[in-house]
């Protein structure tokens, strides 16, 4: 067996890879032979059966060997350049079409009579009725099939300019002789328990599947070999999380508090409504953490906008105050903090609990600070101002962070440092599937509110193109006439704040004078002073304005129950989760509400598909899943969450069952051997030290 060391040799060691190719492999992040082995195919083509053109049927995915008989480039139209080529073999010919391409470049590539391997799904052209493959995959056919790339299932790799599939296939094939040197950090017994094949076999067969493997299984990553590699990836990250969780401030005890059924019942009686089942469940989980008292609670509470998280935060705060401790609730903006404070005060008006507001513009700041310090302020609601120097709590027992994605990890830690190991509750309105939450917030416990309070009417959502803009504006006018209110939101254009501002101002003036003349309009933009902004927002919330035009995203969580229209300009520029957040601003009262997505798209385009999701569902989880599938986890969580692990082969949504298994296995292993001291856990220890520690730093809040 070759030694592991061989794996860390540079790719140039592989036959056929010289300095020039090595530089191209570098671009793909491939430096060593190990990297090459872990450069898994992104998909496969079944070339075990090459079809003749005469045999192809509509709807079928086919691979052909054919030559270019004729081609035509059409000038740039609405969809960019169109390129058409007719491919032929000895039985007939078949059309292929590309949109949005440079006709010149395509014509240079597909020269008459050149031979190609063409694959794709056969469809019917709507206009001509001819069988057509749109955007087929093509590869130059060199007649020999020497790599075994024909007549079998062939891997297709992520590639880069200058490096062909053939190059990559040759390199990975040559690297296969080193596969046996890969060390499996999953202990043998565990492989047996989960029926996982040996690692080296899995690597070989994932690159070059055996003939006869079901293509659907391969596409969906359901083969035994794929499962093994996915399991390994997830297992490593989960073992890292398990260790981190085990090692989390072991010396810190949680603050012991009474959170028994009697207290919870009393707290619930303060609300003018019955909690939903989901709220009840979340509150019971919080109480359970606190009663346990082994260590401080670190719980994430997630749920769609309007599901009633703030109410649960208040309940958590009240558990603390009833135990003679203080609670702090930190919100990302002044508007939100003020609103939360108002709401809480109204729930607590018949109690002796004192709620104060602390922001950077607070009047009576020194008095408020004094109250916090001596403990006469029981619940402190505030912004970042809460974590500034000079803010001292008498005895902080519960720290709540609202809209966690707006804060960095460091800021969360700051708030916690204002007390002695206070319990913490972190809230987010971008709900994500449970399996994903486990991975992303691995060392937090997660509660999910998956139910809205009764009496909400779902928001009706529709796309509007240029052609029916007038109709959308008519909707705004009608709703205003009937006593409703509307938001009109413009996307934030980061490159040019000035331009954006101008556009919004021009639009604002225009709307005011023309389309929405006679209505009371207000404008909020990022360049306004916070006091001015608050004034306009407050006017809107009090019903002194009919329409609020906003250049920035309207503050998450703002509650104007009378608002019934959300009109979003250039909706295609927003992410789905963002659109869903915006939509959550309306439909808060009993009035039937509408979300108007203004976008110039055409059916079938990616933007159209995305916005279609908004039309189809109001379910934040479904939208988060769709967003995640479309954008990938990296984009979804954005820069701030960049510690999120990227997997090479595992996909959290598709492979959630394997993730759950790997998690269970990893947590079980760490439970039994918390320091990975057993000899059979040495490879795992090495792998984690090497890879995990540097890559993953998320979720650490304590
Ligand atoms: P979130 O913070 O999750 O966006 P909120 O806590 O602000 O949601 O609740 C949204 C609205 O629903 C508030 O006006 C709140 O008083 C109300 N609400 C919360 N829970 C319930 C419930 N169980 N029954 C009726 N109304 C509720
Ligand atoms: Mg809220």
XYZ file of C-alpha atoms and ligand atoms in Angstrom:
730
model
C 0.000 0.000 0.000
C 1.472 3.370 -0.993
C 2.035 5.719 1.923
C -0.312 8.627 2.677
C 2.621 10.915 1.955
C 2.383 10.175 -1.753
C -0.957 11.904 -1.776
C 0.585 15.244 -0.946
C 2.858 15.275 -3.937
C 2.064 17.991 -6.475
C -0.208 17.094 -9.377
C 2.724 17.494 -11.699
C 3.854 14.118 -10.446
C 1.038 12.630 -12.559
C 2.008 11.528 -16.021
C 0.810 13.963 -18.662
C 0.565 16.903 -16.264
C 3.319 19.428 -16.967
C 3.839 22.867 -15.474
C 1.301 24.451 -17.809
C -1.500 22.035 -16.964
C -0.528 22.110 -13.307
C -1.142 25.873 -13.314
C -4.607 25.279 -14.732
C -5.329 22.624 -12.105
C -4.300 25.191 -9.491
C -7.151 27.355 -10.734
C -9.532 24.581 -9.782
C -7.987 24.439 -6.329
C -6.143 21.227 -7.175
C -2.567 21.265 -5.923
C -1.870 17.713 -4.890
C -2.761 14.201 -5.914
C -5.096 14.100 -2.935
C -6.940 17.147 -4.295
C -7.271 15.413 -7.629
C -8.788 12.337 -6.020
C -11.254 14.556 -4.211
C -12.184 16.457 -7.384
C -15.415 14.565 -7.882
C -17.462 14.577 -11.078
C -20.293 17.085 -11.124
C -22.378 14.732 -13.230
C -22.198 11.713 -15.474
C -23.054 10.856 -19.022
C -24.278 7.475 -20.017
C -22.190 6.723 -23.039
C -22.638 3.007 -22.671
C -25.252 3.293 -25.340
C -24.729 5.777 -28.110
C -27.978 6.347 -29.954
C -28.515 6.725 -33.650
C -30.358 9.913 -34.548
C -33.183 8.012 -36.215
C -33.933 6.313 -32.876
C -34.139 9.333 -30.581
C -37.443 10.073 -28.931
C -38.845 13.264 -27.480
C -38.221 13.632 -23.756
C -35.298 11.220 -23.763
C -31.759 12.083 -22.592
C -29.472 10.902 -25.381
C -25.820 10.733 -26.335
C -24.984 10.874 -30.034
C -21.866 10.817 -32.121
C -22.532 13.194 -34.985
C -20.954 15.735 -37.277
C -21.965 19.312 -37.964
C -23.977 19.464 -41.173
C -24.955 23.101 -41.104
C -25.120 25.970 -38.654
C -26.554 29.456 -38.425
C -25.963 32.357 -36.063
C -28.832 34.764 -35.583
C -28.226 38.379 -34.540
C -28.601 39.521 -30.972
C -32.209 39.665 -29.983
C -33.933 40.049 -26.682
C -32.255 36.886 -25.493
C -28.824 37.679 -26.881
C -27.398 35.817 -29.864
C -28.956 32.559 -30.956
C -26.901 29.774 -32.502
C -28.374 26.784 -34.267
C -26.553 23.743 -35.584
C -27.818 20.646 -37.329
C -25.925 17.498 -36.392
C -26.040 14.387 -38.539
C -25.048 10.743 -38.443
C -25.698 8.029 -40.999
C -29.362 7.774 -40.006
C -30.572 11.381 -40.042
C -30.086 14.816 -38.555
C -31.120 16.667 -35.434
C -31.301 20.353 -34.567
C -29.563 21.956 -31.597
C -30.064 25.505 -30.300
C -28.158 27.807 -27.943
C -29.430 31.126 -26.588
C -27.425 34.016 -25.324
C -24.170 33.101 -27.005
C -21.773 34.745 -29.379
C -22.640 33.378 -32.803
C -19.157 34.046 -34.069
C -17.437 32.065 -31.364
C -19.902 29.220 -31.730
C -19.463 29.064 -35.501
C -15.705 28.912 -35.041
C -16.111 26.009 -32.620
C -18.665 23.976 -34.544
C -16.990 23.886 -37.949
C -18.795 22.022 -40.717
C -18.036 18.292 -40.680
C -16.330 18.362 -37.269
C -17.320 15.347 -35.158
C -18.804 15.690 -31.684
C -20.229 13.754 -28.812
C -23.535 15.522 -28.271
C -25.773 14.873 -25.318
C -28.893 16.368 -23.864
C -32.622 16.045 -23.614
C -34.646 15.906 -26.807
C -37.418 18.478 -26.919
C -39.874 19.815 -29.466
C -39.358 23.307 -30.847
C -42.580 25.167 -30.132
C -42.627 26.971 -33.469
C -41.248 24.543 -36.016
C -42.308 21.316 -34.307
C -38.830 19.888 -34.983
C -36.958 17.697 -32.504
C -34.312 19.879 -30.877
C -31.739 19.693 -28.099
C -31.371 23.028 -26.296
C -27.916 23.780 -24.921
C -26.551 20.269 -25.441
C -23.315 19.196 -23.818
C -20.696 18.721 -26.457
C -17.257 17.274 -26.549
C -14.959 16.914 -29.519
C -14.966 13.297 -30.686
C -11.563 12.013 -31.637
C -12.645 8.652 -32.863
C -10.600 6.491 -30.559
C -12.382 6.421 -27.225
C -9.011 5.424 -25.831
C -9.736 6.712 -22.349
C -12.639 4.429 -22.075
C -14.742 7.564 -22.212
C -17.021 5.966 -24.762
C -19.046 2.845 -24.271
C -19.404 3.442 -20.548
C -20.664 5.852 -17.935
C -18.359 8.823 -18.155
C -17.619 11.432 -15.498
C -18.011 15.118 -16.278
C -15.831 17.311 -14.070
C -15.844 20.936 -13.078
C -13.357 22.349 -15.573
C -11.677 25.595 -16.477
C -10.656 27.345 -19.685
C -7.779 25.460 -21.288
C -8.322 22.246 -19.374
C -10.556 19.812 -21.231
C -12.668 17.004 -19.870
C -10.233 14.681 -21.534
C -7.283 16.223 -19.663
C -9.039 15.940 -16.339
C -10.220 12.414 -16.968
C -6.702 11.334 -17.887
C -5.298 12.911 -14.718
C -7.889 11.489 -12.336
C -7.558 8.094 -13.958
C -3.807 8.157 -13.391
C -4.329 9.328 -9.814
C -6.532 6.319 -9.056
C -3.531 4.155 -8.257
C -3.023 6.352 -5.171
C -6.591 5.941 -3.951
C -5.557 3.057 -1.716
C -3.399 5.438 0.321
C -6.341 7.545 1.465
C -6.820 7.112 5.177
C -10.407 6.597 6.281
C -11.151 8.571 9.431
C -14.434 6.739 9.872
C -13.703 3.771 12.147
C -14.116 0.330 10.620
C -16.931 -0.652 12.988
C -18.913 2.377 11.936
C -18.484 1.603 8.251
C -19.905 -1.825 9.007
C -22.807 -0.471 10.994
C -23.832 1.928 8.243
C -22.997 -0.545 5.463
C -20.450 1.739 3.877
C -17.926 0.392 1.359
C -14.157 0.897 1.783
C -13.062 4.454 1.076
C -10.679 3.651 -1.782
C -13.337 1.658 -3.638
C -15.795 4.458 -3.146
C -13.400 7.036 -4.579
C -12.593 4.890 -7.602
C -16.205 4.096 -8.384
C -17.452 7.624 -7.889
C -14.991 8.786 -10.526
C -15.579 5.883 -12.860
C -18.859 4.109 -12.095
C -19.193 0.475 -13.042
C -21.245 -0.173 -16.143
C -24.793 -1.104 -15.365
C -25.164 1.394 -12.530
C -28.539 3.063 -12.665
C -28.163 6.595 -14.049
C -30.956 7.955 -11.875
C -29.186 6.664 -8.787
C -26.007 8.383 -9.910
C -27.745 11.667 -10.667
C -29.400 11.660 -7.253
C -26.236 10.492 -5.487
C -27.867 7.327 -4.257
C -25.184 4.766 -5.005
C -23.410 3.073 -2.090
C -20.145 4.676 -3.105
C -21.559 8.179 -3.265
C -23.183 7.634 0.080
C -19.842 6.668 1.594
C -18.148 9.859 0.428
C -21.057 12.042 1.485
C -21.151 10.358 4.874
C -17.449 11.014 5.356
C -17.789 14.699 4.581
C -20.697 15.212 6.926
C -19.174 12.991 9.595
C -16.057 15.113 9.775
C -17.915 18.392 10.211
C -20.322 16.912 12.718
C -17.547 15.344 14.755
C -15.937 18.770 14.855
C -19.164 20.298 16.117
C -19.623 17.568 18.687
C -16.143 18.195 20.053
C -16.721 21.905 20.125
C -19.957 21.458 21.975
C -18.408 19.091 24.486
C -15.614 21.474 25.133
C -17.788 24.541 25.410
C -16.943 26.367 28.603
C -17.060 23.214 30.685
C -16.424 25.127 33.871
C -19.354 27.472 33.363
C -22.565 26.493 35.066
C -25.868 27.886 33.945
C -27.721 30.236 36.248
C -30.192 28.182 38.226
C -33.719 29.524 37.830
C -37.228 28.380 38.461
C -38.948 27.803 35.153
C -41.569 25.347 36.340
C -45.084 24.867 34.958
C -46.668 27.207 37.501
C -44.377 30.089 36.542
C -44.842 29.435 32.828
C -48.616 29.420 33.294
C -48.460 32.787 35.047
C -46.313 34.280 32.335
C -48.640 33.055 29.617
C -51.597 34.624 31.359
C -50.068 38.049 30.674
C -50.705 37.707 26.942
C -54.082 38.672 25.527
C -54.071 35.578 23.307
C -53.414 31.868 23.518
C -49.971 30.821 22.353
C -49.863 28.695 19.214
C -48.777 25.071 19.628
C -45.443 25.927 18.082
C -44.930 28.824 20.498
C -45.858 26.580 23.407
C -43.339 23.996 22.277
C -40.563 26.581 21.924
C -41.292 28.007 25.355
C -41.270 24.524 26.891
C -37.855 23.882 25.300
C -36.521 27.139 26.713
C -37.875 26.316 30.155
C -36.324 22.859 29.884
C -32.866 24.328 29.181
C -33.128 26.673 32.127
C -34.423 24.130 34.606
C -31.647 21.762 33.604
C -29.173 24.481 34.554
C -26.158 22.298 33.724
C -24.849 24.937 31.385
C -26.134 28.252 30.108
C -28.858 27.978 27.506
C -27.686 28.781 23.966
C -30.771 28.360 21.873
C -31.675 29.547 18.415
C -35.321 30.391 17.899
C -36.263 30.460 14.260
C -39.556 31.143 12.560
C -41.160 33.098 9.783
C -41.838 36.809 10.131
C -44.901 37.347 12.259
C -44.962 33.890 13.804
C -44.661 35.352 17.281
C -41.013 35.118 18.234
C -40.992 38.408 20.104
C -43.656 37.083 22.407
C -41.491 34.071 23.221
C -38.501 36.334 23.779
C -40.573 38.269 26.254
C -41.601 35.060 28.008
C -37.935 34.100 28.305
C -37.158 37.543 29.684
C -39.924 37.162 32.227
C -38.538 33.846 33.432
C -35.411 35.803 34.306
C -37.193 38.722 35.975
C -39.340 36.381 38.079
C -36.065 34.898 39.266
C -34.782 38.340 40.251
C -32.475 38.612 37.262
C -32.397 41.164 34.480
C -33.024 40.477 30.815
C -31.652 42.270 27.761
C -33.133 42.224 24.267
C -30.892 43.527 21.506
C -32.444 44.525 18.168
C -30.567 45.635 15.049
C -32.162 49.074 14.574
C -33.606 51.868 16.656
C -36.996 51.534 15.055
C -37.172 47.876 15.906
C -35.903 48.347 19.421
C -38.435 51.090 20.065
C -41.243 49.015 18.651
C -40.307 45.957 20.683
C -40.059 48.071 23.823
C -43.502 49.569 23.210
C -45.048 46.177 22.630
C -43.478 44.662 25.719
C -44.508 47.582 27.888
C -48.093 47.195 26.752
C -48.128 43.491 27.656
C -46.621 44.326 31.045
C -48.664 47.397 31.914
C -50.422 45.659 34.828
C -47.215 44.251 36.308
C -44.367 45.658 38.316
C -41.821 44.726 35.684
C -39.966 47.810 34.457
C -38.915 47.940 30.828
C -36.457 50.555 29.562
C -35.177 51.490 26.123
C -31.499 52.119 25.515
C -30.300 53.383 22.142
C -27.535 55.752 21.164
C -30.058 58.574 20.807
C -31.928 57.832 24.045
C -32.860 60.842 26.073
C -32.195 60.473 29.792
C -29.366 58.171 28.892
C -27.480 58.572 32.132
C -30.599 57.932 34.157
C -31.335 54.792 32.163
C -27.767 53.590 32.636
C -28.152 54.135 36.338
C -31.364 52.086 36.450
C -29.664 49.257 34.584
C -26.728 49.330 36.925
C -28.702 49.306 40.154
C -31.197 46.748 38.823
C -34.406 48.772 38.892
C -34.609 48.326 35.097
C -35.760 44.720 34.768
C -35.971 44.330 31.004
C -33.642 46.412 28.861
C -34.469 46.677 25.167
C -31.902 48.312 22.940
C -29.633 48.440 19.945
C -25.850 48.069 19.732
C -25.871 50.700 22.435
C -26.416 47.823 24.866
C -22.946 46.422 24.350
C -21.066 49.683 24.570
C -18.680 50.404 27.355
C -20.252 51.995 30.365
C -23.351 49.834 30.161
C -23.342 47.754 33.311
C -26.009 45.390 34.452
C -26.713 44.642 38.083
C -27.374 41.000 37.283
C -28.046 39.966 33.706
C -29.603 36.505 33.518
C -31.064 36.373 30.028
C -29.656 37.835 26.809
C -31.884 37.842 23.734
C -30.653 38.776 20.278
C -33.256 39.553 17.643
C -32.574 39.103 13.935
C -29.260 37.463 14.634
C -28.029 37.679 11.039
C -27.704 41.428 11.449
C -25.125 40.968 14.184
C -21.692 39.435 14.062
C -20.570 36.648 16.323
C -18.410 39.100 18.254
C -21.344 41.353 19.077
C -23.319 38.436 20.433
C -20.413 37.524 22.656
C -20.203 41.136 23.848
C -23.768 41.070 25.055
C -23.185 37.833 26.916
C -20.195 39.303 28.643
C -22.474 41.863 30.267
C -23.531 39.129 32.653
C -22.075 36.013 34.192
C -22.868 33.215 31.782
C -26.404 34.435 31.119
C -28.812 32.227 29.245
C -29.028 33.290 25.626
C -31.751 33.163 23.058
C -30.892 34.022 19.473
C -33.720 34.739 17.078
C -33.858 34.632 13.313
C -36.622 35.254 10.804
C -34.872 33.438 7.987
C -36.004 29.977 8.895
C -33.994 27.158 7.453
C -34.636 23.434 7.354
C -33.766 21.651 10.551
C -31.021 19.561 9.053
C -29.390 22.700 7.770
C -29.776 24.490 11.051
C -27.973 21.573 12.677
C -25.035 22.088 10.396
C -24.933 25.828 10.390
C -25.603 26.459 14.035
C -24.201 23.123 15.061
C -23.449 23.931 18.650
C -26.705 25.742 19.316
C -29.977 24.084 20.180
C -32.674 24.956 17.713
C -36.355 25.696 18.309
C -38.612 26.243 15.364
C -41.939 28.044 15.233
C -43.571 26.645 12.137
C -47.057 28.011 12.596
C -48.601 31.477 12.325
C -51.084 32.843 14.861
C -54.671 32.324 13.697
C -56.544 34.903 11.652
C -53.849 35.853 9.167
C -54.862 35.920 5.528
C -52.133 34.743 3.174
C -50.622 37.461 0.989
C -51.541 37.211 -2.674
C -48.417 37.487 -4.819
C -48.124 38.277 -8.521
C -45.465 39.261 -11.030
C -45.996 42.366 -13.116
C -44.011 43.190 -16.251
C -43.623 46.543 -17.963
C -46.864 45.911 -19.817
C -49.071 45.838 -16.760
C -47.399 48.387 -14.558
C -50.498 50.585 -14.720
C -52.514 47.735 -13.276
C -50.139 47.424 -10.340
C -50.310 51.129 -9.587
C -54.091 50.986 -9.819
C -53.978 48.347 -7.109
C -51.995 50.733 -4.891
C -54.562 53.506 -5.470
C -57.527 51.230 -4.831
C -56.108 49.881 -1.596
C -55.349 53.404 -0.361
C -58.857 54.508 -1.217
C -60.219 51.625 0.841
C -58.127 52.643 3.826
C -55.123 50.401 3.300
C -51.505 51.438 2.944
C -48.713 50.504 0.563
C -44.950 50.108 0.569
C -42.995 50.702 -2.620
C -39.455 49.377 -2.317
C -36.449 49.980 -4.534
C -33.447 47.686 -4.425
C -30.240 48.933 -2.925
C -27.747 49.479 -5.692
C -24.442 49.185 -3.983
C -22.176 50.514 -6.709
C -23.813 53.860 -6.817
C -25.635 55.140 -3.828
C -25.989 58.559 -5.411
C -27.558 57.267 -8.569
C -29.885 55.085 -6.614
C -30.959 57.994 -4.503
C -31.622 60.056 -7.581
C -33.651 57.285 -9.148
C -35.761 56.919 -6.039
C -36.256 60.688 -5.714
C -37.192 61.027 -9.355
C -39.570 58.118 -9.035
C -40.964 59.535 -5.829
C -41.670 62.906 -7.473
C -43.080 61.206 -10.480
C -45.389 58.962 -8.494
C -46.513 61.901 -6.428
C -47.372 64.054 -9.419
C -48.649 61.457 -11.820
C -49.538 57.866 -11.030
C -50.309 58.314 -7.355
C -51.391 61.945 -7.367
C -53.717 62.772 -4.513
C -52.287 60.149 -2.160
C -50.068 61.007 0.807
C -46.555 59.745 0.041
C -43.492 59.495 2.253
C -39.893 58.729 1.285
C -37.256 56.917 3.331
C -33.713 56.399 2.117
C -30.371 55.390 3.488
C -28.891 58.893 3.421
C -31.490 60.296 5.795
C -30.682 61.051 9.414
C -32.077 58.452 11.693
C -34.438 60.927 13.364
C -35.896 61.973 9.993
C -36.313 58.347 9.033
C -38.064 57.541 12.269
C -40.434 60.459 11.774
C -41.526 59.236 8.341
C -41.838 55.638 9.531
C -43.837 56.740 12.548
C -46.154 58.791 10.313
C -46.691 55.739 8.181
C -47.411 53.513 11.157
C -49.903 56.041 12.475
C -51.727 56.141 9.164
C -50.726 59.716 8.264
C -49.256 58.424 5.001
C -50.825 56.187 2.367
C -47.653 55.132 0.634
C -44.120 54.668 1.918
C -41.477 54.785 -0.807
C -38.223 53.313 0.397
C -34.821 52.934 -1.215
C -33.491 50.659 1.434
C -35.001 47.491 2.641
C -37.700 48.385 5.097
C -36.601 47.504 8.564
C -37.156 43.855 9.209
C -39.822 43.329 11.815
C -41.591 46.688 11.554
C -45.258 46.204 12.218
C -47.822 48.345 10.378
C -50.950 46.211 10.540
C -52.845 48.402 8.112
C -50.352 47.968 5.251
C -51.865 45.816 2.551
C -49.684 46.302 -0.525
C -45.999 45.554 -0.944
C -44.795 46.670 -4.350
C -41.205 45.683 -5.064
C -39.404 47.340 -7.969
C -36.764 45.288 -9.815
C -37.809 42.279 -7.812
C -35.350 40.171 -9.783
C -32.480 41.855 -7.952
C -33.539 40.543 -4.561
C -32.851 37.133 -3.145
C -35.884 34.980 -2.458
C -35.456 35.117 1.284
C -35.239 38.892 1.117
C -38.404 39.074 -0.955
C -40.117 36.876 1.562
C -39.000 39.163 4.386
C -40.385 42.152 2.536
C -43.637 40.383 1.850
C -43.898 39.692 5.562
C -44.368 43.450 6.114
C -47.934 43.133 4.832
C -50.718 40.756 5.737
C -50.279 41.529 9.418
C -53.851 42.611 9.949
C -57.091 41.125 8.748
C -57.045 43.042 5.447
C -56.452 40.965 2.309
C -52.928 41.841 1.213
C -50.990 41.862 -2.025
C -47.371 41.566 -2.997
C -46.560 42.995 -6.431
C -43.286 41.835 -7.930
C -42.258 44.297 -10.625
C -39.787 42.631 -12.966
C -39.084 42.477 -16.646
C -38.525 38.796 -17.183
C -39.723 36.184 -19.593
C -41.111 32.733 -18.893
C -38.407 30.152 -18.449
C -35.645 32.603 -17.533
C -33.915 32.050 -14.183
C -35.378 35.267 -12.725
C -38.851 34.231 -13.772
C -38.426 30.793 -12.213
C -37.275 32.374 -8.979
C -40.137 34.830 -8.754
C -42.552 32.048 -9.616
C -41.588 30.435 -6.309
C -42.869 33.566 -4.572
C -46.183 33.321 -6.393
C -46.574 29.691 -5.466
C -45.836 29.650 -1.760
C -46.014 31.715 1.406
C -44.048 29.168 3.388
C -40.740 30.602 4.569
C -39.142 27.178 4.864
C -40.040 26.220 1.307
C -38.671 29.542 0.108
C -35.454 29.176 2.055
C -34.996 25.724 0.540
C -35.610 27.000 -2.970
C -33.257 29.917 -2.386
C -30.625 27.593 -1.077
C -30.999 25.213 -3.986
C -30.780 28.017 -6.512
C -27.976 30.001 -4.950
C -25.991 27.410 -3.050
C -25.150 27.703 0.598
C -22.256 30.127 0.144
C -24.354 32.894 -1.390
C -27.362 32.145 0.734
C -25.624 32.927 3.968
C -23.548 35.696 2.498
C -20.241 37.074 3.602
C -21.023 37.286 7.245
C -21.581 33.594 7.594
C -18.581 32.712 5.496
C -17.447 30.078 7.940
C -20.151 27.850 6.550
C -18.550 24.651 5.315
C -18.706 23.992 1.595
C -19.014 20.340 0.772
C -17.446 18.700 -2.240
C -20.073 16.073 -2.784
C -22.650 16.278 -0.012
C -25.673 18.511 -0.470
C -27.485 19.319 2.717
C -30.973 19.317 1.277
C -30.653 16.346 -1.025
C -28.670 14.293 1.459
C -30.365 15.274 4.677
C -30.888 11.654 5.704
C -27.197 10.916 5.451
C -26.495 14.115 7.365
C -28.746 12.996 10.187
C -26.999 9.606 10.302
C -23.552 11.116 10.205
C -24.504 13.518 12.964
C -25.811 10.756 15.165
C -22.725 8.660 14.535
C -20.344 11.557 15.200
C -22.051 12.757 18.358
C -22.217 9.186 19.674
C -18.530 8.684 19.047
C -17.550 11.917 20.777
C -19.828 11.115 23.699
C -17.922 7.860 24.264
C -14.464 9.211 23.575
C -14.545 12.978 24.177
C -10.826 13.455 23.529
C -10.511 10.960 20.689
C -7.907 9.022 22.631
C -8.823 5.551 21.446
C -6.347 4.255 18.838
C -9.060 3.671 16.230
C -9.990 7.344 16.521
C -6.506 8.617 15.745
C -7.195 9.147 12.028
C -10.287 11.170 12.937
C -8.278 13.246 15.359
C -5.726 13.954 12.643
C -8.347 14.809 10.049
C -10.172 17.164 12.368
C -7.043 18.931 13.491
C -5.981 19.398 9.930
C -9.140 20.519 8.267
C -11.825 21.425 10.690
C -10.138 23.793 13.067
C -9.203 26.320 10.404
C -12.330 26.022 8.318
C -15.112 26.149 10.789
C -15.480 28.883 13.328
C -19.208 29.507 13.257
C -21.759 29.435 15.971
C -19.281 30.065 18.710
C -20.985 32.513 20.936
C -19.794 31.660 24.402
P -42.109 37.883 14.989
O -41.206 38.545 16.001
O -41.927 36.417 14.933
O -42.039 38.520 13.636
P -44.170 38.957 16.650
O -43.810 38.351 17.952
O -43.820 40.375 16.415
O -43.607 38.079 15.468
O -45.724 38.719 16.442
C -46.405 39.263 15.348
C -47.785 39.718 15.802
O -48.585 38.597 16.158
C -47.728 40.623 16.996
O -48.656 41.639 16.817
C -48.090 39.707 18.157
O -48.689 40.396 19.222
C -49.064 38.738 17.507
N -49.076 37.417 18.119
C -48.004 36.713 18.555
N -48.385 35.502 19.020
C -49.731 35.432 18.886
C -50.718 34.433 19.182
N -50.374 33.251 19.720
N -51.996 34.703 18.911
C -52.343 35.883 18.343
N -51.469 36.874 18.040
C -50.176 36.657 18.300
Mg -39.739 40.041 15.601
